XYZ file of C-alpha atoms in Angstrom:
736
model
C -8.477 36.566 -8.642
C -7.763 37.943 -5.668
C -4.268 39.510 -4.342
C -2.198 36.160 -3.510
C 0.505 36.942 -0.428
C 3.772 37.244 -1.647
C 6.681 36.271 0.838
C 9.894 36.527 -0.049
C 12.444 33.294 1.370
C 13.949 34.985 3.793
C 10.436 36.471 5.693
C 9.425 32.656 4.603
C 12.206 30.938 7.385
C 10.049 32.277 10.792
C 8.054 28.731 10.897
C 8.171 25.470 9.375
C 4.945 24.693 7.450
C 3.596 21.623 9.901
C 2.741 24.339 12.264
C -0.762 24.295 13.584
C -1.624 21.790 11.519
C -2.061 18.911 13.911
C -2.733 18.786 18.061
C 0.592 19.278 19.359
C -0.102 15.713 21.449
C -0.611 13.789 18.086
C 2.167 11.393 18.197
C 2.801 11.214 14.887
C 3.444 14.594 14.061
C 7.358 15.346 13.056
C 10.045 17.957 14.332
C 10.233 20.764 12.082
C 13.617 19.814 11.317
C 15.737 21.643 8.088
C 13.245 23.094 6.578
C 13.320 26.560 4.844
C 9.253 27.007 3.826
C 7.510 29.926 3.438
C 4.176 30.958 5.732
C 0.742 31.556 5.081
C -0.822 34.878 6.608
C -3.529 34.918 5.113
C -6.148 31.520 5.084
C -8.788 32.443 3.019
C -9.849 30.266 0.698
C -10.520 32.481 -2.013
C -6.705 33.275 -1.849
C -3.635 31.742 -3.425
C -1.042 31.997 -1.056
C 2.323 32.903 -3.659
C 6.438 32.318 -2.486
C 8.867 34.026 -3.873
C 13.105 33.299 -4.817
C 15.345 34.640 -6.341
C 17.905 31.678 -8.441
C 20.663 30.509 -7.046
C 22.588 27.841 -8.139
C 24.991 27.475 -4.173
C 24.297 23.489 -3.522
C 22.136 23.588 -0.280
C 22.476 19.471 0.839
C 19.661 17.725 1.478
C 19.811 14.752 4.806
C 21.595 11.702 2.877
C 19.125 9.581 4.730
C 16.079 10.843 3.760
C 16.754 11.594 0.069
C 18.374 10.106 -2.656
C 22.125 11.414 -3.334
C 21.952 11.861 -7.109
C 17.761 12.614 -7.570
C 16.653 13.875 -4.587
C 13.968 11.727 -4.493
C 12.721 11.316 -1.000
C 13.342 7.638 -0.333
C 12.570 4.955 2.835
C 15.594 4.354 5.069
C 16.678 1.551 7.825
C 19.127 2.412 10.708
C 22.958 0.358 11.312
C 23.186 0.908 14.311
C 21.757 1.197 17.798
C 23.454 4.399 17.982
C 21.261 5.959 15.041
C 17.917 3.648 16.451
C 18.406 5.609 20.164
C 19.180 9.270 18.339
C 16.412 8.949 16.006
C 13.477 11.246 16.618
C 10.838 12.420 13.875
C 11.792 15.368 11.760
C 9.581 16.759 8.740
C 11.272 14.343 6.287
C 10.257 11.614 8.249
C 6.741 12.184 6.988
C 7.381 10.792 3.432
C 7.484 7.350 5.252
C 4.333 7.835 7.037
C 2.081 5.439 6.118
C -1.497 7.423 4.722
C -3.265 4.078 5.152
C -4.791 2.495 8.607
C -4.918 -0.797 8.784
C -8.509 -2.063 7.020
C -10.576 -3.797 9.379
C -11.126 -8.187 8.334
C -12.553 -10.951 9.315
C -11.666 -13.113 11.057
C -9.596 -10.599 13.637
C -5.620 -11.787 13.153
C -6.519 -12.416 16.970
C -8.776 -15.211 16.407
C -7.092 -19.291 16.878
C -7.442 -19.407 12.920
C -4.195 -20.331 11.358
C -2.368 -17.481 10.108
C 0.177 -17.031 6.681
C 2.875 -14.880 7.595
C 4.787 -13.594 3.836
C 8.513 -12.405 4.761
C 10.079 -10.254 1.817
C 13.830 -10.887 1.574
C 14.592 -9.734 -1.646
C 18.326 -9.184 -2.851
C 19.627 -7.235 0.230
C 15.935 -4.877 1.062
C 15.496 -1.589 -0.371
C 15.401 -1.435 -4.186
C 12.822 -0.291 -5.859
C 10.398 -0.275 -3.544
C 13.071 2.149 -1.592
C 11.646 5.595 -4.065
C 8.632 6.936 -2.248
C 6.959 8.340 -4.676
C 7.728 5.513 -7.042
C 10.016 5.188 -10.016
C 10.214 4.224 -13.497
C 10.870 0.710 -13.281
C 10.767 -1.803 -15.968
C 9.576 -5.359 -14.587
C 9.521 -4.987 -11.113
C 8.915 -7.247 -8.508
C 4.862 -7.368 -7.851
C 2.799 -9.099 -5.036
C -1.008 -9.384 -5.262
C -2.160 -12.019 -3.577
C -2.837 -10.799 -0.160
C -6.052 -12.144 0.339
C -4.296 -15.382 1.581
C -2.193 -13.107 3.820
C -2.770 -12.115 7.478
C 1.326 -10.953 8.515
C 3.675 -8.965 5.943
C 7.285 -9.084 7.301
C 9.977 -6.775 5.540
C 13.209 -8.617 5.964
C 16.820 -6.735 5.629
C 20.311 -7.484 6.959
C 20.366 -3.814 8.419
C 19.849 -3.057 12.343
C 16.598 -2.050 12.016
C 14.118 -2.956 8.748
C 12.166 -0.074 8.864
C 9.212 -1.247 6.275
C 9.308 0.861 3.316
C 5.879 3.262 2.829
C 4.843 1.555 -0.382
C 4.331 -2.008 1.250
C 2.993 -0.756 4.556
C 0.169 1.173 2.666
C -0.305 -1.926 0.489
C -0.848 -4.090 2.979
C -3.146 -2.193 5.509
C -5.106 -1.209 2.037
C -5.969 -4.890 2.155
C -5.925 -5.605 6.178
C -2.572 -6.994 6.528
C -0.232 -6.574 9.386
C 3.305 -5.507 8.412
C 6.063 -6.129 10.559
C 10.073 -4.171 10.531
C 12.744 -6.458 11.162
C 15.366 -6.224 14.422
C 18.550 -8.321 13.661
C 21.914 -8.619 15.060
C 24.042 -10.765 13.549
C 28.100 -11.872 13.877
C 30.344 -10.592 16.433
C 29.059 -7.179 15.532
C 25.467 -8.567 16.967
C 27.268 -10.043 20.163
C 28.836 -6.461 20.871
C 25.508 -4.614 20.422
C 23.089 -7.092 22.129
C 25.563 -6.599 24.689
C 25.387 -2.995 25.209
C 22.121 -3.333 25.291
C 20.991 -6.383 26.895
C 23.730 -6.892 29.779
C 22.824 -4.077 31.544
C 19.924 -2.878 33.725
C 16.574 -2.633 32.883
C 16.933 1.113 31.484
C 18.758 0.048 28.770
C 17.000 -2.140 27.095
C 13.945 -0.440 27.909
C 15.175 2.993 25.698
C 15.725 0.267 22.521
C 11.916 -1.400 22.975
C 10.725 2.510 23.626
C 12.562 3.326 20.572
C 11.429 0.870 18.516
C 7.978 1.010 19.918
C 7.972 5.057 18.965
C 9.173 4.198 14.964
C 6.346 1.828 14.737
C 3.380 3.892 15.796
C 4.740 6.993 14.332
C 5.393 5.743 10.400
C 2.034 3.413 11.152
C 3.466 0.083 11.154
C 2.265 -2.693 13.005
C 5.443 -4.513 14.864
C 8.787 -6.099 14.535
C 10.246 -9.708 13.843
C 13.072 -9.931 17.010
C 16.203 -11.757 14.836
C 19.408 -12.179 17.232
C 21.413 -13.967 15.359
C 24.780 -14.312 17.668
C 25.305 -15.870 20.500
C 24.584 -14.169 23.848
C 26.436 -13.975 27.299
C 24.456 -15.382 30.311
C 23.735 -11.574 31.651
C 22.400 -10.460 28.072
C 20.401 -13.931 27.819
C 18.812 -13.146 31.290
C 17.657 -10.081 30.194
C 16.160 -10.879 26.748
C 12.846 -12.079 27.811
C 12.004 -9.153 30.102
C 13.472 -7.413 26.922
C 10.550 -9.364 24.698
C 8.079 -8.872 27.438
C 8.471 -5.443 27.455
C 8.688 -4.450 23.814
C 5.989 -6.597 23.717
C 3.719 -4.642 25.833
C 4.019 -0.967 25.098
C 4.010 -2.054 21.524
C -0.256 -3.373 22.753
C -0.551 -0.170 24.289
C 0.854 2.137 21.520
C -0.119 0.279 18.563
C -3.863 -1.760 18.497
C -3.173 -5.217 17.001
C 0.657 -4.595 17.133
C 2.490 -7.959 17.162
C 6.038 -9.384 18.104
C 7.456 -12.348 16.800
C 10.302 -14.263 17.647
C 12.788 -16.046 15.514
C 14.146 -19.580 16.518
C 17.997 -18.705 17.021
C 19.348 -17.955 20.416
C 18.516 -20.425 23.016
C 17.882 -20.248 26.774
C 21.458 -20.570 27.357
C 22.393 -17.976 25.242
C 23.852 -20.347 22.720
C 23.009 -19.758 18.793
C 21.705 -22.806 18.055
C 18.635 -23.056 15.725
C 15.652 -25.469 16.823
C 13.727 -26.309 13.959
C 10.733 -25.914 16.200
C 9.463 -24.728 19.281
C 10.580 -26.908 22.515
C 12.171 -26.464 26.390
C 14.773 -24.590 24.511
C 13.372 -21.645 23.522
C 9.860 -21.701 24.452
C 10.944 -18.806 27.247
C 11.006 -16.102 24.217
C 8.046 -18.109 23.027
C 5.936 -16.978 25.952
C 7.554 -13.878 25.924
C 5.678 -12.359 22.891
C 3.209 -12.812 20.086
C 4.545 -15.437 18.174
C 7.450 -17.504 17.526
C 8.808 -17.966 13.925
C 10.667 -21.528 13.574
C 14.081 -21.855 11.234
C 13.468 -24.291 7.956
C 14.522 -27.605 8.416
C 12.108 -29.598 10.300
C 10.608 -32.519 9.311
C 7.269 -33.972 10.078
C 8.190 -35.183 13.310
C 9.976 -31.453 14.807
C 5.592 -31.087 13.707
C 4.502 -33.400 15.698
C 6.660 -32.595 19.132
C 5.507 -28.737 18.832
C 1.618 -29.501 18.844
C 2.035 -30.036 23.426
C 4.662 -27.413 23.181
C 2.429 -25.094 21.796
C -0.803 -26.142 23.524
C -3.691 -23.246 22.892
C -1.350 -21.399 20.939
C -1.009 -23.379 17.561
C -1.334 -20.628 15.822
C 1.020 -18.358 17.427
C 3.646 -20.578 15.770
C 4.975 -19.635 12.084
C 6.561 -22.660 10.855
C 9.574 -21.040 8.440
C 9.113 -22.290 4.579
C 11.950 -21.544 2.711
C 10.989 -20.979 -0.538
C 14.155 -21.155 -2.237
C 14.599 -24.657 -0.997
C 18.312 -24.049 0.304
C 19.392 -26.842 2.931
C 17.610 -29.833 4.149
C 13.962 -28.452 3.665
C 10.417 -29.970 2.653
C 8.980 -28.730 -0.145
C 10.340 -24.926 -1.279
C 9.660 -23.520 -5.016
C 6.691 -25.209 -7.058
C 6.925 -27.919 -3.956
C 5.662 -25.251 -1.680
C 2.336 -26.801 -1.355
C 3.930 -30.281 -0.158
C 4.776 -27.551 3.304
C 2.023 -26.142 4.090
C 0.139 -29.494 4.062
C 2.014 -30.442 6.705
C 2.040 -27.349 8.686
C -1.894 -27.570 8.259
C -2.039 -31.130 9.042
C -1.119 -30.011 12.816
C -3.073 -26.755 12.922
C 0.281 -24.402 12.510
C 0.386 -21.139 11.072
C 3.354 -20.535 8.475
C 5.684 -18.690 7.438
C 7.021 -17.979 3.932
C 10.695 -16.956 3.351
C 11.229 -14.886 0.486
C 8.027 -16.124 -2.028
C 10.134 -13.064 -4.314
C 11.733 -16.614 -5.313
C 9.388 -16.622 -8.593
C 10.890 -13.189 -9.730
C 14.515 -13.596 -8.760
C 14.887 -17.289 -10.279
C 12.781 -17.357 -13.199
C 11.865 -15.634 -16.297
C 10.847 -12.125 -16.030
C 8.715 -12.241 -19.246
C 6.860 -14.813 -17.360
C 6.773 -13.392 -13.509
C 2.741 -12.968 -13.995
C 2.614 -16.610 -14.997
C 4.394 -18.033 -12.604
C 3.666 -15.778 -9.234
C 0.037 -16.946 -10.340
C 0.758 -20.441 -10.528
C 2.703 -20.348 -7.368
C 0.108 -19.222 -5.239
C -2.756 -21.265 -7.048
C -0.866 -24.627 -6.015
C -0.989 -23.121 -2.612
C -4.720 -21.732 -2.404
C -6.244 -24.906 -0.425
C -4.001 -24.283 1.973
C -4.759 -20.550 2.551
C -8.075 -19.471 3.823
C -9.153 -15.857 2.935
C -10.105 -12.737 5.084
C -13.072 -10.534 4.691
C -12.809 -7.518 3.565
C -14.933 -5.106 6.724
C -15.869 -1.638 6.211
C -16.956 0.900 3.361
C -16.081 2.500 0.870
C -15.032 0.199 -0.784
C -13.249 0.953 -4.278
C -10.872 -0.043 -6.040
C -9.640 0.102 -10.010
C -7.207 -2.893 -9.650
C -4.075 -1.579 -10.340
C -1.433 -3.183 -9.143
C 0.681 -0.319 -8.498
C 2.889 -0.087 -11.685
C 1.993 -0.075 -15.419
C 3.807 1.295 -19.208
C 1.507 3.688 -19.258
C -0.821 5.731 -16.478
C -4.543 6.307 -17.024
C -6.952 8.625 -15.747
C -10.626 7.954 -15.478
C -9.977 6.410 -18.964
C -7.981 9.226 -20.688
C -3.991 8.590 -20.957
C -2.153 10.935 -18.597
C 1.541 9.495 -19.014
C 3.163 7.338 -21.127
C 6.478 5.594 -19.858
C 7.006 2.485 -17.353
C 5.947 3.573 -13.801
C 6.113 1.530 -10.257
C 4.409 3.072 -7.369
C 3.668 -0.046 -5.303
C 1.363 2.797 -2.479
C -0.981 3.023 -5.751
C -1.757 -0.469 -5.486
C -5.445 -0.588 -5.374
C -7.466 -3.643 -3.270
C -6.783 -6.385 -5.470
C -9.068 -9.612 -5.801
C -9.107 -13.343 -5.495
C -7.566 -14.434 -8.856
C -7.481 -17.564 -10.283
C -10.154 -20.549 -12.439
C -13.058 -20.741 -11.026
C -15.278 -23.745 -12.329
C -18.545 -24.329 -12.158
C -20.245 -26.887 -9.554
C -20.514 -30.154 -10.461
C -19.320 -32.242 -14.063
C -20.556 -28.325 -15.987
C -18.049 -26.733 -18.145
C -18.458 -23.618 -17.636
C -15.635 -21.295 -16.126
C -14.295 -18.155 -15.591
C -10.229 -16.849 -15.108
C -9.470 -14.001 -13.640
C -5.859 -12.121 -14.047
C -4.058 -8.975 -13.567
C -3.991 -7.396 -17.328
C -0.814 -4.562 -17.820
C -2.571 -4.178 -21.416
C -4.928 -1.686 -20.832
C -6.491 0.419 -17.605
C -9.512 2.538 -17.118
C -7.478 4.585 -14.134
C -4.183 3.531 -12.833
C -1.604 1.367 -14.646
C -4.259 -2.064 -15.726
C -7.100 -3.930 -15.511
C -8.839 -7.492 -14.401
C -9.137 -9.705 -17.023
C -11.891 -12.214 -16.931
C -12.153 -15.109 -19.735
C -14.163 -17.166 -20.046
C -17.037 -20.073 -20.706
C -21.066 -20.347 -20.580
C -21.770 -23.809 -21.348
C -25.363 -24.359 -23.469
C -26.709 -26.339 -20.139
C -26.516 -22.885 -18.501
C -27.869 -19.269 -18.865
C -24.953 -17.944 -16.457
C -21.482 -18.100 -15.182
C -20.580 -16.017 -12.128
C -16.910 -15.078 -10.523
C -16.737 -14.131 -6.498
C -14.031 -10.961 -6.752
C -14.198 -11.087 -2.959
C -15.306 -11.758 0.271
C -16.948 -9.022 2.712
C -18.286 -8.680 5.982
C -19.717 -5.537 5.729
C -23.179 -4.529 7.936
C -24.795 -2.672 5.155
C -25.861 0.823 5.028
C -29.513 1.283 4.357
C -28.636 2.480 0.840
C -25.939 1.540 -1.169
C -24.255 2.654 -3.954
C -22.792 0.273 -6.648
C -20.889 1.196 -9.981
C -18.550 -1.170 -12.186
C -16.838 0.281 -15.572
C -16.375 -2.535 -17.868
C -15.684 -3.421 -21.625
C -15.886 -6.266 -23.900
C -13.221 -7.810 -26.118
C -14.803 -8.047 -29.546
C -18.520 -8.662 -30.261
C -19.735 -10.285 -27.296
C -23.315 -11.926 -27.360
C -22.954 -12.011 -23.827
C -24.653 -9.177 -20.540
C -22.131 -8.603 -17.207
C -23.986 -7.508 -14.049
C -22.404 -7.115 -10.685
C -23.758 -9.576 -8.064
C -23.685 -9.470 -4.350
C -24.937 -11.821 -1.732
C -26.136 -11.287 2.194
C -25.984 -13.462 4.996
C -28.828 -15.279 6.097
C -30.200 -12.468 9.173
C -33.796 -12.867 9.842
C -33.816 -8.702 10.177
C -32.405 -8.955 6.674
C -34.813 -6.884 3.975
C -33.689 -6.227 0.531
C -35.229 -3.566 -1.794
C -35.224 -2.554 -5.195
C -33.829 -5.598 -6.712
C -34.527 -9.010 -8.209
C -33.684 -12.323 -5.952
C -31.709 -15.232 -7.043
C -31.618 -18.557 -4.908
C -28.322 -19.102 -4.128
C -26.228 -22.111 -2.035
C -25.889 -19.872 1.064
C -27.436 -16.690 2.294
C -29.251 -14.777 -0.484
C -27.691 -13.600 -4.255
C -29.311 -10.484 -5.551
C -28.948 -8.921 -8.992
C -29.222 -4.705 -8.899
C -31.194 -3.225 -11.745
C -28.739 -0.563 -13.315
C -29.700 2.911 -13.461
C -30.174 4.629 -16.475
C -29.322 8.260 -14.468
C -28.701 8.746 -11.222
C -30.456 10.128 -8.592
C -29.926 13.927 -8.702
C -28.210 14.215 -5.144
C -25.096 11.520 -6.687
C -25.332 13.257 -10.270
C -22.623 15.087 -9.482
C -20.220 12.408 -8.687
C -21.187 9.813 -11.229
C -22.618 11.687 -14.041
C -21.190 8.433 -16.306
C -23.849 5.888 -15.890
C -24.753 4.022 -18.585
C -22.515 5.611 -20.531
C -19.742 4.925 -23.334
C -16.869 6.167 -21.619
C -13.329 6.985 -22.818
C -11.300 4.294 -24.167
C -14.402 1.636 -25.069
C -15.326 1.553 -21.684
C -19.096 1.433 -20.181
C -19.974 2.265 -16.250
C -22.923 0.631 -15.075
C -24.542 2.074 -11.742
C -26.646 0.540 -9.209
C -28.851 1.956 -6.267
C -29.750 -0.770 -3.516
C -32.296 -0.644 -0.838
C -31.054 -3.021 2.076
C -32.430 -2.676 5.841
C -30.734 -5.109 8.647
C -28.319 -7.074 6.197
C -24.611 -8.487 6.453
C -22.943 -7.855 3.010
C -20.556 -11.334 1.977
C -19.854 -11.382 -1.255
C -19.131 -9.398 -4.173
C -19.716 -11.524 -7.414
C -19.316 -10.585 -11.170
C -21.849 -12.697 -13.910
C -21.653 -13.163 -17.321
C -24.914 -14.534 -18.975
C -26.296 -14.751 -22.625
C -28.293 -11.842 -23.909
C -32.187 -12.781 -24.169
C -33.331 -14.609 -26.912
C -29.831 -15.730 -27.508
C -28.953 -19.281 -29.323
C -28.286 -22.090 -26.804
C -24.670 -22.501 -27.740
C -21.456 -22.326 -25.461
C -20.499 -18.766 -26.093
C -16.914 -17.736 -25.147
C -16.090 -14.299 -23.179
C -13.178 -11.460 -22.833
C -14.003 -9.000 -20.422
C -11.709 -6.333 -18.710
C -13.028 -4.959 -15.283
C -11.544 -1.109 -14.584
C -13.612 -0.347 -11.668
C -16.028 -1.741 -9.003
C -17.322 0.659 -5.913
C -19.414 0.262 -2.992
C -20.235 3.214 -1.188
C -22.475 4.320 1.575
C -24.992 6.732 -0.381
C -25.219 8.771 1.720
C -21.517 9.235 2.073
C -21.459 10.519 -1.070
C -23.863 13.884 -0.021
C -21.385 15.137 2.725
C -19.609 17.706 1.872
C -15.304 17.175 1.117
C -12.566 19.411 3.115
C -10.668 21.599 0.871
C -7.031 21.015 0.940
C -5.129 23.879 3.089
C -2.284 25.828 3.661
C -0.197 24.533 0.943
C 3.590 25.662 1.349
C 6.554 25.086 -0.581
C 10.062 24.732 0.555
C 13.858 23.209 0.587
C 13.936 25.228 -2.759
C 16.760 23.616 -5.113
C 17.558 25.040 -9.353
C 19.861 23.291 -11.218
C 21.207 25.223 -14.842
C 19.461 22.997 -17.751
C 20.570 25.031 -21.053
C 22.321 27.373 -21.952
C 20.829 30.519 -23.755
C 22.500 34.087 -24.353
C 25.042 35.439 -22.835
C 26.181 32.506 -20.874
C 23.045 32.593 -18.731
C 20.722 29.480 -18.437
C 17.486 29.385 -20.897
C 16.032 26.174 -18.899
C 16.511 25.648 -15.575
C 15.506 22.194 -13.275
C 13.342 22.891 -10.015
C 12.836 20.912 -7.080
C 10.970 21.748 -4.229
C 8.873 19.949 -1.274
C 5.050 21.050 -0.938
C 3.628 20.396 1.911
C -0.754 20.870 2.536
C -3.172 20.385 5.421
C -6.189 17.763 4.760
C -7.576 15.038 6.800
C -5.528 12.323 5.426
C -8.404 9.767 6.478
C -10.272 10.937 3.977
C -8.311 10.896 1.261
C -6.769 7.787 -0.634
C -4.455 9.801 -2.061
C -3.584 13.310 -3.791
C -2.465 14.387 -7.658
C -0.033 16.525 -8.059
C -0.632 19.005 -10.850
C 1.897 22.212 -12.312
C 1.196 25.516 -14.938
C 3.770 27.362 -15.897
C 3.902 30.838 -16.418
C 7.245 32.704 -17.650
C 8.272 36.254 -18.747
C 5.564 38.228 -16.927
C 5.672 40.293 -14.125
C 2.029 39.610 -12.839
C 1.610 37.243 -9.874
C -1.827 36.376 -10.623
C -1.961 35.492 -14.302
C -4.098 32.431 -14.398
C -3.228 29.625 -17.577
C -6.222 29.877 -20.435
C -9.449 28.136 -19.754
C -8.224 25.605 -22.112
C -4.994 24.526 -20.906
C -4.235 21.648 -18.616
C -2.182 21.489 -15.930
C 0.148 19.049 -16.388
C 0.053 16.084 -13.970
C 3.346 15.594 -11.774
C 2.795 12.790 -9.801
C 1.382 10.433 -6.483
C 0.904 11.913 -3.154
C -0.034 9.404 -0.468
C 0.864 11.665 2.525
C 0.311 15.313 2.596
C 3.866 16.132 1.672
C 5.090 15.854 -2.046
C 8.814 16.577 -3.411
C 8.759 17.810 -6.947
C 11.738 16.734 -8.379
C 13.808 17.923 -11.248
C 10.773 19.711 -12.817
C 12.315 22.087 -16.407
C 11.330 25.273 -16.214
C 12.168 28.399 -18.838
C 14.389 30.859 -17.089
C 13.265 34.437 -15.489
C 14.095 37.401 -17.558
C 15.743 39.900 -16.276
C 12.709 42.352 -14.399
C 10.439 39.454 -15.116
C 9.222 36.981 -13.103
C 8.850 33.039 -13.791
C 5.813 31.703 -12.376
C 5.431 27.665 -11.218
C 1.735 27.204 -9.759
C 1.322 23.598 -8.135
C -2.328 22.155 -7.399
C -2.970 19.348 -4.875
C -6.095 17.323 -5.944
C -7.481 14.963 -3.464
C -8.665 11.723 -3.864
C -11.719 11.203 -1.237
C -11.838 7.251 -0.145
C -15.160 6.834 -2.419
C -13.056 7.264 -5.476
C -14.611 10.356 -7.242
C -13.014 13.841 -9.020
C -12.480 16.222 -7.377
C -13.434 19.636 -8.828
C -10.623 21.915 -9.929
C -11.867 25.103 -8.271
C -11.576 23.098 -5.070
C -7.841 21.491 -5.720
C -5.367 23.392 -2.744
C -2.705 25.710 -5.090
C 0.150 27.918 -4.179
C 2.689 29.738 -6.767
C 6.538 30.190 -6.805
C 7.520 33.569 -8.073
C 11.470 32.704 -8.798
C 13.587 35.957 -10.881
C 17.167 35.963 -12.276
C 20.220 37.018 -9.695
C 20.860 40.166 -9.634
């Protein structure tokens, strides 16, 4: 290995790791802030950059807003005052909270007139375990995974400026769901705050709006719910519609597809007077933004009156439903379907407030069953939306688990919670054969086994004697198909099964749609195709897909398919279960786990993947762990920040690993070929905070050495050879 660049921490302070990474005009580029990074002086990819540090136990506090005070783990944050909002400008630490996932395209688009479903997440004050950007070890945390029913997600708390924790934005965007933060003012303090920016001239409220837009644009969420829960003076209420108009206009310019919603609270006189409907007293606010979120104590006559008020904007009225069923409301709890039935009867959108009721108020041990029951009761009133882009890859992971698995191999044991790691979720529920047939398939999430991540999709079903197969639609798609499509499925049956499983897809009735290399089955809508599995992948794809048709770790099996389609629209992805040829006609039950599905443009696999570059190590903190001889520590806890360059739109995430080497003065000593790096965690940004990594203390005259490796995970979901990972080493010595 070539000699690495070695820099002392003193020399390292000259330039931040973000320098030169993006064009200066990129609005998401934060200012360097308070960092102590190393600086690369050589860019040769064959070289490894090393950073040198002398161990010191002198406290070097990190900014409390961005890091948990006890552990220094990076956290999502809120702002408590107007002064904090107006003073905010992005610094390096803000980069932790920037969403990696752009909002996936979906069909129908949010702008369509179809009634929408909004989920307003309000749980125990907010910023719970979800505030830990790099995940936590929470046991039995809350998880939401019925995204295919949701159009808009609002993160709600009672802090003045509620910035959605980045984990929610990543998970929602992966499913094509719009994410809003909350700007709220309440009580007498809220009245004073509103007076300070609404009662003056236009420059005051425009400054607030500009900062709200800048935050949404920088952190990559999609807009704001404006909730003024206090009376307004005549001057302040007069400026509220212009404030909303300016905020909405600026947001639309800077955040494509962005939304500004107004909550039903203040009326045009300035009084705090909830109306439970859109009417003449509050429609001036509705006319000034993208939508109106009603209070919860409505009855059917309120809905009847609102039809005329909303006119052509029925879908822009989000009728509030308190799932906790507090006060005088229709439905709520497991009767929320009664609310939805009335709301949809009149063509309005629905705003479900605090559906985490199933977690907060019912037994935690029954959470998944209760959540599935809640959404199953609403299913007929919740239209789904389709996925519109490739690659489409999912391991069905919920972003949590009791252990962590990487492609069939156990990586870590113990509870973990990292909602950014949640993969695209399917349509859940029980699907029965049409007519009077007894066949059925039920889909549910399962943490008991995993191929990749923390869980898999469990499918149970029954093939009745009178049919040969049953199928279940997992995903609704709306994708113009490239000429050659690569599909892969990883699965395992539980027990001995006389049943086989296959991927199926449906294409639209396009006159120009030509299908090659598949056997075609008739279907009720469009054309349904069953590709034939490939035993050996095409030569050019072999590097990526070397496991086709093979038994894998943990009893999993991978099947690969290559499909030639021309001029087609991919509509549905199904899994079909059928009898083995020649087997008896008796009733067949089955239990199958799906570990992963991939649908990829075959040509995209041939493009070279960029390399992780410019890995830097900064913000180093040492803590003595175990004392050795002469009172000196024998073990240390190391915390530091890694930063690197990589085109983020090409990454699903990054896996961070380390190697430790102690007692050697050589900066270039490599671990043995059989030794594997230790997995540290996942990053969904181009920076990662290593926290309390236990390392051996360096002996006098010898350097300790820790090497950090950054493994990119491409959007197609394949393993990248270790030689192509980014890396940097930290050489550390004992204090003189």
